[in-house]
Amino acid sequence: MKKLYVLLVLSLISVHLFAQTKNTTKQDIIQKLNGEEMKGKVVRITDSDITFIYNGETAEYIIKKSDIAKIVYSSGRIEVISQQNLPAQERQKDDVSMSATPVDHHNKIAILPFTYLMDNQPGAEVIGLKAQEDTYGFLSQHSAGYTILDPRTTNATLAKAGITKDKMMNFTMKEICDILGVEYVVDGVVTQNKGYQTSSSSENSNTKVKRDGDKDVKGVSSYGSTSSNAVQRYDVAVSLHIYMDNNASIYNQTHKAFLSNTDGSYSSPLEYLLKRCPLYRK
């Protein structure tokens, strides 16, 4: 009887340990930005959210990716969804008071119109606006977890607040972030300088001989043309500066195009910098 009792107890312990091991090893863990952990099974992932089931339950929960820091899968693989930069985590300790709460600003980005310089002199504003649009288009494709204000909304909000390009220096980046309601502001400069010129020339000539049958030459006529072409080449560089809503600068880099070009294109150095900035997501 005692042996039967002992075997029964051991069986129950084994079942309990097996169930406990099963629950603790075969589960996915979602770690949210607010520190909360969710343990269970990730069943579906889309571009904007994740479908999740808790251990021992059947109800499906949908969580926004913007609220998730990372997922630790049962296999051990870790997938980072949204990253918190150290300055963002420490922002609450900053002495600067904010007119909007961190929740209002969190993970929101605004891109300012770029400054355009031609031979170190202010150039056409339309190129600065085009660089702003290009930056928005590129980051929008690589900004998981972030909300990016479209340039039209950004520019209209700044104009209503009296922040024009010539008055921009009178405002701190914290003030601009508060007005736009964002956590990050991207500011940039496109610089074009005239480089060397390439030139080419060509010459064409033609001579006609007019004969009278097999007799002597009756007349000779000739004409020629000469053409030349000069092409101006440009050295292009882009500077990118990213600020937070506590005036902290988290990225400040300049990159020059490896080769000069004839159209002044800035896309290559701009993409180079954006791919290396802390807001970029693959």
PDB file of C-alpha atoms in Angstrom:
ATOM      1  CA  MET A   1       0.000   0.000   0.000  1.00  0.00           C
ATOM      2  CA  LYS A   2       2.853   2.341   0.895  1.00  0.00           C
ATOM      3  CA  LYS A   3       4.579   1.536  -2.392  1.00  0.00           C
ATOM      4  CA  LEU A   4       1.380   2.326  -4.305  1.00  0.00           C
ATOM      5  CA  TYR A   5       1.049   5.606  -2.452  1.00  0.00           C
ATOM      6  CA  VAL A   6       4.659   6.551  -3.195  1.00  0.00           C
ATOM      7  CA  LEU A   7       4.248   5.712  -6.885  1.00  0.00           C
ATOM      8  CA  LEU A   8       1.084   7.793  -7.038  1.00  0.00           C
ATOM      9  CA  VAL A   9       2.816  10.784  -5.466  1.00  0.00           C
ATOM     10  CA  LEU A  10       5.801  10.488  -7.792  1.00  0.00           C
ATOM     11  CA  SER A  11       3.475  10.293 -10.811  1.00  0.00           C
ATOM     12  CA  LEU A  12       1.666  13.452  -9.774  1.00  0.00           C
ATOM     13  CA  ILE A  13       4.955  15.291  -9.255  1.00  0.00           C
ATOM     14  CA  SER A  14       6.202  14.166 -12.665  1.00  0.00           C
ATOM     15  CA  VAL A  15       3.031  15.354 -14.392  1.00  0.00           C
ATOM     16  CA  HIS A  16       3.240  18.694 -12.582  1.00  0.00           C
ATOM     17  CA  LEU A  17       6.896  19.195 -13.483  1.00  0.00           C
ATOM     18  CA  PHE A  18       6.257  18.212 -17.096  1.00  0.00           C
ATOM     19  CA  ALA A  19       3.379  20.686 -17.403  1.00  0.00           C
ATOM     20  CA  GLN A  20       5.407  23.409 -15.737  1.00  0.00           C
ATOM     21  CA  THR A  21       8.382  22.801 -18.017  1.00  0.00           C
ATOM     22  CA  LYS A  22       6.135  22.811 -21.047  1.00  0.00           C
ATOM     23  CA  ASN A  23       4.595  26.140 -20.043  1.00  0.00           C
ATOM     24  CA  THR A  24       7.914  27.827 -19.304  1.00  0.00           C
ATOM     25  CA  THR A  25      10.011  26.670 -22.254  1.00  0.00           C
ATOM     26  CA  LYS A  26       7.598  26.668 -25.147  1.00  0.00           C
ATOM     27  CA  GLN A  27       6.327  30.235 -25.067  1.00  0.00           C
ATOM     28  CA  ASP A  28       6.955  33.562 -26.721  1.00  0.00           C
ATOM     29  CA  ILE A  29       7.578  36.651 -24.609  1.00  0.00           C
ATOM     30  CA  ILE A  30       6.511  40.123 -25.753  1.00  0.00           C
ATOM     31  CA  GLN A  31       8.273  42.946 -23.956  1.00  0.00           C
ATOM     32  CA  LYS A  32       6.392  46.237 -24.249  1.00  0.00           C
ATOM     33  CA  LEU A  33       7.902  49.710 -24.146  1.00  0.00           C
ATOM     34  CA  ASN A  34       6.289  50.358 -20.754  1.00  0.00           C
ATOM     35  CA  GLY A  35       8.118  47.354 -19.249  1.00  0.00           C
ATOM     36  CA  GLU A  36       5.151  44.930 -19.280  1.00  0.00           C
ATOM     37  CA  GLU A  37       5.805  41.335 -20.382  1.00  0.00           C
ATOM     38  CA  MET A  38       3.257  39.124 -22.139  1.00  0.00           C
ATOM     39  CA  LYS A  39       3.900  35.348 -22.192  1.00  0.00           C
ATOM     40  CA  GLY A  40       2.174  33.020 -24.592  1.00  0.00           C
ATOM     41  CA  LYS A  41       2.182  32.506 -28.368  1.00  0.00           C
ATOM     42  CA  VAL A  42       2.644  34.982 -31.237  1.00  0.00           C
ATOM     43  CA  VAL A  43       0.287  33.764 -33.961  1.00  0.00           C
ATOM     44  CA  ARG A  44       0.369  36.568 -36.512  1.00  0.00           C
ATOM     45  CA  ILE A  45       2.503  39.608 -37.410  1.00  0.00           C
ATOM     46  CA  THR A  46       1.508  42.380 -39.820  1.00  0.00           C
ATOM     47  CA  ASP A  47       3.142  45.689 -40.754  1.00  0.00           C
ATOM     48  CA  SER A  48       1.336  47.500 -37.922  1.00  0.00           C
ATOM     49  CA  ASP A  49       0.363  44.978 -35.218  1.00  0.00           C
ATOM     50  CA  ILE A  50       0.913  41.556 -33.643  1.00  0.00           C
ATOM     51  CA  THR A  51      -1.719  38.935 -32.739  1.00  0.00           C
ATOM     52  CA  PHE A  52      -1.009  37.145 -29.449  1.00  0.00           C
ATOM     53  CA  ILE A  53      -2.563  34.395 -27.287  1.00  0.00           C
ATOM     54  CA  TYR A  54      -1.819  34.014 -23.572  1.00  0.00           C
ATOM     55  CA  ASN A  55      -0.755  30.608 -22.202  1.00  0.00           C
ATOM     56  CA  GLY A  56      -3.747  28.390 -21.459  1.00  0.00           C
ATOM     57  CA  GLU A  57      -6.192  30.721 -23.245  1.00  0.00           C
ATOM     58  CA  THR A  58      -7.784  30.866 -26.686  1.00  0.00           C
ATOM     59  CA  ALA A  59      -8.671  34.571 -26.981  1.00  0.00           C
ATOM     60  CA  GLU A  60      -6.549  36.506 -29.454  1.00  0.00           C
ATOM     61  CA  TYR A  61      -5.136  39.916 -28.530  1.00  0.00           C
ATOM     62  CA  ILE A  62      -3.912  42.483 -31.047  1.00  0.00           C
ATOM     63  CA  ILE A  63      -1.034  44.710 -29.926  1.00  0.00           C
ATOM     64  CA  LYS A  64       0.301  47.657 -31.898  1.00  0.00           C
ATOM     65  CA  LYS A  65       3.931  47.326 -32.927  1.00  0.00           C
ATOM     66  CA  SER A  66       4.529  50.885 -31.760  1.00  0.00           C
ATOM     67  CA  ASP A  67       3.902  49.663 -28.172  1.00  0.00           C
ATOM     68  CA  ILE A  68       6.333  46.741 -28.369  1.00  0.00           C
ATOM     69  CA  ALA A  69      10.071  46.878 -27.686  1.00  0.00           C
ATOM     70  CA  LYS A  70      10.989  43.308 -28.661  1.00  0.00           C
ATOM     71  CA  ILE A  71       9.804  39.689 -28.932  1.00  0.00           C
ATOM     72  CA  VAL A  72      11.727  36.758 -27.452  1.00  0.00           C
ATOM     73  CA  TYR A  73      10.510  33.656 -29.293  1.00  0.00           C
ATOM     74  CA  SER A  74      10.397  30.187 -27.772  1.00  0.00           C
ATOM     75  CA  SER A  75      13.259  29.205 -30.074  1.00  0.00           C
ATOM     76  CA  GLY A  76      15.451  31.812 -28.398  1.00  0.00           C
ATOM     77  CA  ARG A  77      15.443  34.218 -31.324  1.00  0.00           C
ATOM     78  CA  ILE A  78      15.000  37.878 -30.397  1.00  0.00           C
ATOM     79  CA  GLU A  79      13.275  40.338 -32.726  1.00  0.00           C
ATOM     80  CA  VAL A  80      13.568  44.041 -31.931  1.00  0.00           C
ATOM     81  CA  ILE A  81      10.379  45.890 -32.910  1.00  0.00           C
ATOM     82  CA  SER A  82      10.785  49.416 -31.501  1.00  0.00           C
ATOM     83  CA  GLN A  83      13.960  50.709 -29.938  1.00  0.00           C
ATOM     84  CA  GLN A  84      14.136  53.284 -27.195  1.00  0.00           C
ATOM     85  CA  ASN A  85      17.188  55.468 -27.387  1.00  0.00           C
ATOM     86  CA  LEU A  86      18.841  56.201 -24.063  1.00  0.00           C
ATOM     87  CA  PRO A  87      18.078  59.949 -24.254  1.00  0.00           C
ATOM     88  CA  ALA A  88      14.370  59.118 -24.606  1.00  0.00           C
ATOM     89  CA  GLN A  89      14.454  56.885 -21.523  1.00  0.00           C
ATOM     90  CA  GLU A  90      16.204  59.570 -19.504  1.00  0.00           C
ATOM     91  CA  ARG A  91      13.980  62.423 -20.689  1.00  0.00           C
ATOM     92  CA  GLN A  92      11.828  62.348 -17.547  1.00  0.00           C
ATOM     93  CA  LYS A  93      14.904  63.335 -15.506  1.00  0.00           C
ATOM     94  CA  ASP A  94      15.552  66.421 -17.610  1.00  0.00           C
ATOM     95  CA  ASP A  95      14.950  69.785 -15.923  1.00  0.00           C
ATOM     96  CA  VAL A  96      13.403  71.357 -19.028  1.00  0.00           C
ATOM     97  CA  SER A  97       9.608  71.447 -18.679  1.00  0.00           C
ATOM     98  CA  MET A  98       7.543  70.478 -21.716  1.00  0.00           C
ATOM     99  CA  SER A  99       4.242  71.961 -22.843  1.00  0.00           C
ATOM    100  CA  ALA A 100       3.196  68.536 -24.140  1.00  0.00           C
ATOM    101  CA  THR A 101       3.540  65.240 -22.302  1.00  0.00           C
ATOM    102  CA  PRO A 102       6.023  62.561 -23.442  1.00  0.00           C
ATOM    103  CA  VAL A 103       3.061  60.413 -24.480  1.00  0.00           C
ATOM    104  CA  ASP A 104       1.941  63.139 -26.896  1.00  0.00           C
ATOM    105  CA  HIS A 105       5.408  63.292 -28.432  1.00  0.00           C
ATOM    106  CA  HIS A 106       6.463  59.648 -28.223  1.00  0.00           C
ATOM    107  CA  ASN A 107       7.831  58.123 -31.455  1.00  0.00           C
ATOM    108  CA  LYS A 108       6.690  61.040 -33.628  1.00  0.00           C
ATOM    109  CA  ILE A 109       8.991  62.639 -36.203  1.00  0.00           C
ATOM    110  CA  ALA A 110       8.867  65.913 -38.129  1.00  0.00           C
ATOM    111  CA  ILE A 111      11.175  66.828 -41.002  1.00  0.00           C
ATOM    112  CA  LEU A 112      11.985  70.514 -41.490  1.00  0.00           C
ATOM    113  CA  PRO A 113      12.541  72.087 -44.920  1.00  0.00           C
ATOM    114  CA  PHE A 114      16.225  71.684 -45.771  1.00  0.00           C
ATOM    115  CA  THR A 115      18.557  74.643 -46.232  1.00  0.00           C
ATOM    116  CA  TYR A 116      20.016  74.805 -49.747  1.00  0.00           C
ATOM    117  CA  LEU A 117      23.387  76.453 -50.346  1.00  0.00           C
ATOM    118  CA  MET A 118      24.874  77.115 -53.783  1.00  0.00           C
ATOM    119  CA  ASP A 119      28.578  77.996 -53.598  1.00  0.00           C
ATOM    120  CA  ASN A 120      28.034  78.706 -49.876  1.00  0.00           C
ATOM    121  CA  GLN A 121      25.266  81.217 -50.629  1.00  0.00           C
ATOM    122  CA  PRO A 122      21.501  80.738 -49.979  1.00  0.00           C
ATOM    123  CA  GLY A 123      19.908  79.072 -52.981  1.00  0.00           C
ATOM    124  CA  ALA A 124      16.419  78.283 -54.230  1.00  0.00           C
ATOM    125  CA  GLU A 125      14.009  77.278 -51.430  1.00  0.00           C
ATOM    126  CA  VAL A 126      12.287  74.821 -53.756  1.00  0.00           C
ATOM    127  CA  ILE A 127      15.317  72.521 -53.583  1.00  0.00           C
ATOM    128  CA  GLY A 128      15.166  72.567 -49.784  1.00  0.00           C
ATOM    129  CA  LEU A 129      11.468  71.621 -49.946  1.00  0.00           C
ATOM    130  CA  LYS A 130      12.271  68.830 -52.417  1.00  0.00           C
ATOM    131  CA  ALA A 131      14.928  67.440 -50.043  1.00  0.00           C
ATOM    132  CA  GLN A 132      12.333  67.538 -47.244  1.00  0.00           C
ATOM    133  CA  GLU A 133       9.909  65.520 -49.399  1.00  0.00           C
ATOM    134  CA  ASP A 134      12.614  63.030 -50.376  1.00  0.00           C
ATOM    135  CA  THR A 135      13.591  62.492 -46.734  1.00  0.00           C
ATOM    136  CA  TYR A 136       9.943  61.935 -45.784  1.00  0.00           C
ATOM    137  CA  GLY A 137       9.493  59.427 -48.609  1.00  0.00           C
ATOM    138  CA  PHE A 138      12.603  57.454 -47.661  1.00  0.00           C
ATOM    139  CA  LEU A 139      12.006  57.379 -43.893  1.00  0.00           C
ATOM    140  CA  SER A 140       8.338  56.459 -44.360  1.00  0.00           C
ATOM    141  CA  GLN A 141       9.485  53.162 -45.869  1.00  0.00           C
ATOM    142  CA  HIS A 142      11.925  52.493 -43.023  1.00  0.00           C
ATOM    143  CA  SER A 143      10.255  53.789 -39.872  1.00  0.00           C
ATOM    144  CA  ALA A 144       8.569  50.856 -38.114  1.00  0.00           C
ATOM    145  CA  GLY A 145       7.155  52.063 -34.818  1.00  0.00           C
ATOM    146  CA  TYR A 146       7.360  55.761 -35.726  1.00  0.00           C
ATOM    147  CA  THR A 147       4.755  58.246 -36.914  1.00  0.00           C
ATOM    148  CA  ILE A 148       6.113  60.801 -39.400  1.00  0.00           C
ATOM    149  CA  LEU A 149       4.314  64.084 -40.045  1.00  0.00           C
ATOM    150  CA  ASP A 150       3.905  64.706 -43.749  1.00  0.00           C
ATOM    151  CA  PRO A 151       5.776  67.831 -44.980  1.00  0.00           C
ATOM    152  CA  ARG A 152       2.598  69.750 -45.832  1.00  0.00           C
ATOM    153  CA  THR A 153       1.314  69.395 -42.242  1.00  0.00           C
ATOM    154  CA  THR A 154       4.726  70.285 -40.819  1.00  0.00           C
ATOM    155  CA  ASN A 155       5.124  73.404 -42.960  1.00  0.00           C
ATOM    156  CA  ALA A 156       1.560  74.597 -42.381  1.00  0.00           C
ATOM    157  CA  THR A 157       1.897  74.172 -38.595  1.00  0.00           C
ATOM    158  CA  LEU A 158       5.184  76.081 -38.566  1.00  0.00           C
ATOM    159  CA  ALA A 159       3.726  78.885 -40.689  1.00  0.00           C
ATOM    160  CA  LYS A 160       0.723  79.277 -38.376  1.00  0.00           C
ATOM    161  CA  ALA A 161       3.120  79.561 -35.433  1.00  0.00           C
ATOM    162  CA  GLY A 162       5.123  82.259 -37.215  1.00  0.00           C
ATOM    163  CA  ILE A 163       8.185  80.040 -37.697  1.00  0.00           C
ATOM    164  CA  THR A 164       9.462  80.950 -41.138  1.00  0.00           C
ATOM    165  CA  LYS A 165      12.842  79.955 -42.560  1.00  0.00           C
ATOM    166  CA  ASP A 166      14.430  83.307 -41.733  1.00  0.00           C
ATOM    167  CA  LYS A 167      13.070  83.187 -38.150  1.00  0.00           C
ATOM    168  CA  MET A 168      13.913  79.527 -37.481  1.00  0.00           C
ATOM    169  CA  MET A 169      17.060  80.403 -35.538  1.00  0.00           C
ATOM    170  CA  ASN A 170      14.971  82.313 -32.983  1.00  0.00           C
ATOM    171  CA  PHE A 171      13.386  79.072 -31.745  1.00  0.00           C
ATOM    172  CA  THR A 172      14.942  76.174 -29.857  1.00  0.00           C
ATOM    173  CA  MET A 173      14.390  72.661 -31.096  1.00  0.00           C
ATOM    174  CA  LYS A 174      12.387  71.942 -27.941  1.00  0.00           C
ATOM    175  CA  GLU A 175      10.021  74.796 -28.833  1.00  0.00           C
ATOM    176  CA  ILE A 176       9.693  73.515 -32.396  1.00  0.00           C
ATOM    177  CA  CYS A 177       9.027  69.963 -31.126  1.00  0.00           C
ATOM    178  CA  ASP A 178       6.344  71.290 -28.766  1.00  0.00           C
ATOM    179  CA  ILE A 179       4.652  73.223 -31.570  1.00  0.00           C
ATOM    180  CA  LEU A 180       4.706  70.231 -33.913  1.00  0.00           C
ATOM    181  CA  GLY A 181       3.917  67.710 -31.133  1.00  0.00           C
ATOM    182  CA  VAL A 182       6.823  65.405 -31.981  1.00  0.00           C
ATOM    183  CA  GLU A 183       9.683  63.686 -30.193  1.00  0.00           C
ATOM    184  CA  TYR A 184      12.248  64.071 -32.979  1.00  0.00           C
ATOM    185  CA  VAL A 185      13.011  66.806 -35.508  1.00  0.00           C
ATOM    186  CA  VAL A 186      15.143  66.185 -38.599  1.00  0.00           C
ATOM    187  CA  ASP A 187      16.993  69.209 -39.992  1.00  0.00           C
ATOM    188  CA  GLY A 188      19.270  69.188 -43.015  1.00  0.00           C
ATOM    189  CA  VAL A 189      21.456  71.173 -45.399  1.00  0.00           C
ATOM    190  CA  VAL A 190      22.169  70.464 -49.067  1.00  0.00           C
ATOM    191  CA  THR A 191      25.354  72.099 -50.376  1.00  0.00           C
ATOM    192  CA  GLN A 192      26.303  72.382 -54.047  1.00  0.00           C
ATOM    193  CA  ASN A 193      29.615  73.840 -55.158  1.00  0.00           C
ATOM    194  CA  LYS A 194      30.740  74.269 -58.749  1.00  0.00           C
ATOM    195  CA  GLY A 195      33.504  71.833 -59.576  1.00  0.00           C
ATOM    196  CA  TYR A 196      35.501  71.414 -62.749  1.00  0.00           C
ATOM    197  CA  GLN A 197      34.125  71.775 -66.280  1.00  0.00           C
ATOM    198  CA  THR A 198      34.403  69.198 -69.023  1.00  0.00           C
ATOM    199  CA  SER A 199      34.423  70.350 -72.653  1.00  0.00           C
ATOM    200  CA  SER A 200      34.416  68.668 -76.031  1.00  0.00           C
ATOM    201  CA  SER A 201      34.585  69.871 -79.616  1.00  0.00           C
ATOM    202  CA  SER A 202      34.017  68.363 -83.043  1.00  0.00           C
ATOM    203  CA  GLU A 203      34.710  69.483 -86.601  1.00  0.00           C
ATOM    204  CA  ASN A 204      33.058  68.330 -89.840  1.00  0.00           C
ATOM    205  CA  SER A 205      34.102  69.202 -93.380  1.00  0.00           C
ATOM    206  CA  ASN A 206      32.895  68.186 -96.849  1.00  0.00           C
ATOM    207  CA  THR A 207      34.241  68.807-100.336  1.00  0.00           C
ATOM    208  CA  LYS A 208      32.352  68.331-103.602  1.00  0.00           C
ATOM    209  CA  VAL A 209      34.032  68.050-106.998  1.00  0.00           C
ATOM    210  CA  LYS A 210      31.883  68.750-110.043  1.00  0.00           C
ATOM    211  CA  ARG A 211      33.042  67.256-113.358  1.00  0.00           C
ATOM    212  CA  ASP A 212      31.788  67.678-116.904  1.00  0.00           C
ATOM    213  CA  GLY A 213      31.652  64.054-117.989  1.00  0.00           C
ATOM    214  CA  ASP A 214      35.208  62.667-118.376  1.00  0.00           C
ATOM    215  CA  LYS A 215      36.620  66.088-119.022  1.00  0.00           C
ATOM    216  CA  ASP A 216      38.480  68.324-116.685  1.00  0.00           C
ATOM    217  CA  VAL A 217      37.133  69.541-113.377  1.00  0.00           C
ATOM    218  CA  LYS A 218      34.370  72.014-113.836  1.00  0.00           C
ATOM    219  CA  GLY A 219      34.056  73.276-110.240  1.00  0.00           C
ATOM    220  CA  VAL A 220      35.017  72.540-106.638  1.00  0.00           C
ATOM    221  CA  SER A 221      32.956  73.480-103.561  1.00  0.00           C
ATOM    222  CA  SER A 222      33.654  72.800 -99.876  1.00  0.00           C
ATOM    223  CA  TYR A 223      32.105  73.612 -96.508  1.00  0.00           C
ATOM    224  CA  GLY A 224      32.792  72.783 -92.864  1.00  0.00           C
ATOM    225  CA  SER A 225      31.338  73.163 -89.332  1.00  0.00           C
ATOM    226  CA  THR A 226      32.798  73.225 -85.836  1.00  0.00           C
ATOM    227  CA  SER A 227      30.920  72.670 -82.561  1.00  0.00           C
ATOM    228  CA  SER A 228      31.984  72.728 -78.911  1.00  0.00           C
ATOM    229  CA  ASN A 229      30.254  71.741 -75.679  1.00  0.00           C
ATOM    230  CA  ALA A 230      31.079  72.572 -72.057  1.00  0.00           C
ATOM    231  CA  VAL A 231      29.528  70.726 -69.078  1.00  0.00           C
ATOM    232  CA  GLN A 232      29.591  72.055 -65.523  1.00  0.00           C
ATOM    233  CA  ARG A 233      30.106  69.479 -62.768  1.00  0.00           C
ATOM    234  CA  TYR A 234      29.071  69.935 -59.120  1.00  0.00           C
ATOM    235  CA  ASP A 235      30.418  68.737 -55.777  1.00  0.00           C
ATOM    236  CA  VAL A 236      27.441  67.868 -53.554  1.00  0.00           C
ATOM    237  CA  ALA A 237      27.269  67.282 -49.797  1.00  0.00           C
ATOM    238  CA  VAL A 238      24.404  66.743 -47.327  1.00  0.00           C
ATOM    239  CA  SER A 239      24.385  67.469 -43.596  1.00  0.00           C
ATOM    240  CA  LEU A 240      21.790  65.820 -41.348  1.00  0.00           C
ATOM    241  CA  HIS A 241      20.985  66.858 -37.774  1.00  0.00           C
ATOM    242  CA  ILE A 242      18.423  65.135 -35.523  1.00  0.00           C
ATOM    243  CA  TYR A 243      17.175  66.699 -32.276  1.00  0.00           C
ATOM    244  CA  MET A 244      14.927  65.489 -29.471  1.00  0.00           C
ATOM    245  CA  ASP A 245      12.189  67.412 -27.663  1.00  0.00           C
ATOM    246  CA  ASN A 246      14.549  68.198 -24.779  1.00  0.00           C
ATOM    247  CA  ASN A 247      16.990  70.001 -27.122  1.00  0.00           C
ATOM    248  CA  ALA A 248      19.359  67.010 -27.148  1.00  0.00           C
ATOM    249  CA  SER A 249      21.236  66.377 -30.387  1.00  0.00           C
ATOM    250  CA  ILE A 250      21.356  62.638 -31.126  1.00  0.00           C
ATOM    251  CA  TYR A 251      22.777  62.684 -34.674  1.00  0.00           C
ATOM    252  CA  ASN A 252      24.938  65.178 -36.559  1.00  0.00           C
ATOM    253  CA  GLN A 253      26.743  63.964 -39.670  1.00  0.00           C
ATOM    254  CA  THR A 254      27.850  65.263 -43.069  1.00  0.00           C
ATOM    255  CA  HIS A 255      28.509  63.167 -46.153  1.00  0.00           C
ATOM    256  CA  LYS A 256      29.891  64.243 -49.512  1.00  0.00           C
ATOM    257  CA  ALA A 257      29.013  62.497 -52.749  1.00  0.00           C
ATOM    258  CA  PHE A 258      31.904  60.285 -53.829  1.00  0.00           C
ATOM    259  CA  LEU A 259      31.776  61.571 -57.409  1.00  0.00           C
ATOM    260  CA  SER A 260      30.835  64.976 -58.773  1.00  0.00           C
ATOM    261  CA  ASN A 261      27.825  65.073 -61.091  1.00  0.00           C
ATOM    262  CA  THR A 262      26.318  67.288 -63.766  1.00  0.00           C
ATOM    263  CA  ASP A 263      22.806  67.672 -62.324  1.00  0.00           C
ATOM    264  CA  GLY A 264      23.643  68.472 -58.698  1.00  0.00           C
ATOM    265  CA  SER A 265      21.834  65.360 -57.403  1.00  0.00           C
ATOM    266  CA  TYR A 266      21.958  64.920 -53.606  1.00  0.00           C
ATOM    267  CA  SER A 267      20.098  61.583 -53.318  1.00  0.00           C
ATOM    268  CA  SER A 268      23.198  59.428 -52.785  1.00  0.00           C
ATOM    269  CA  PRO A 269      24.664  61.289 -49.758  1.00  0.00           C
ATOM    270  CA  LEU A 270      21.169  61.828 -48.307  1.00  0.00           C
ATOM    271  CA  GLU A 271      20.327  58.119 -48.339  1.00  0.00           C
ATOM    272  CA  TYR A 272      23.776  57.301 -46.967  1.00  0.00           C
ATOM    273  CA  LEU A 273      23.102  59.460 -43.895  1.00  0.00           C
ATOM    274  CA  LEU A 274      19.500  58.334 -43.407  1.00  0.00           C
ATOM    275  CA  LYS A 275      20.488  54.650 -43.414  1.00  0.00           C
ATOM    276  CA  ARG A 276      22.890  55.341 -40.561  1.00  0.00           C
ATOM    277  CA  CYS A 277      20.714  57.608 -38.438  1.00  0.00           C
ATOM    278  CA  PRO A 278      19.050  56.287 -35.213  1.00  0.00           C
ATOM    279  CA  LEU A 279      15.541  56.650 -36.692  1.00  0.00           C
ATOM    280  CA  TYR A 280      16.177  54.239 -39.591  1.00  0.00           C
ATOM    281  CA  ARG A 281      14.634  50.758 -39.539  1.00  0.00           C
ATOM    282  CA  LYS A 282      15.420  48.110 -42.148  1.00  0.00           C
TER     283      LYS A 282
END
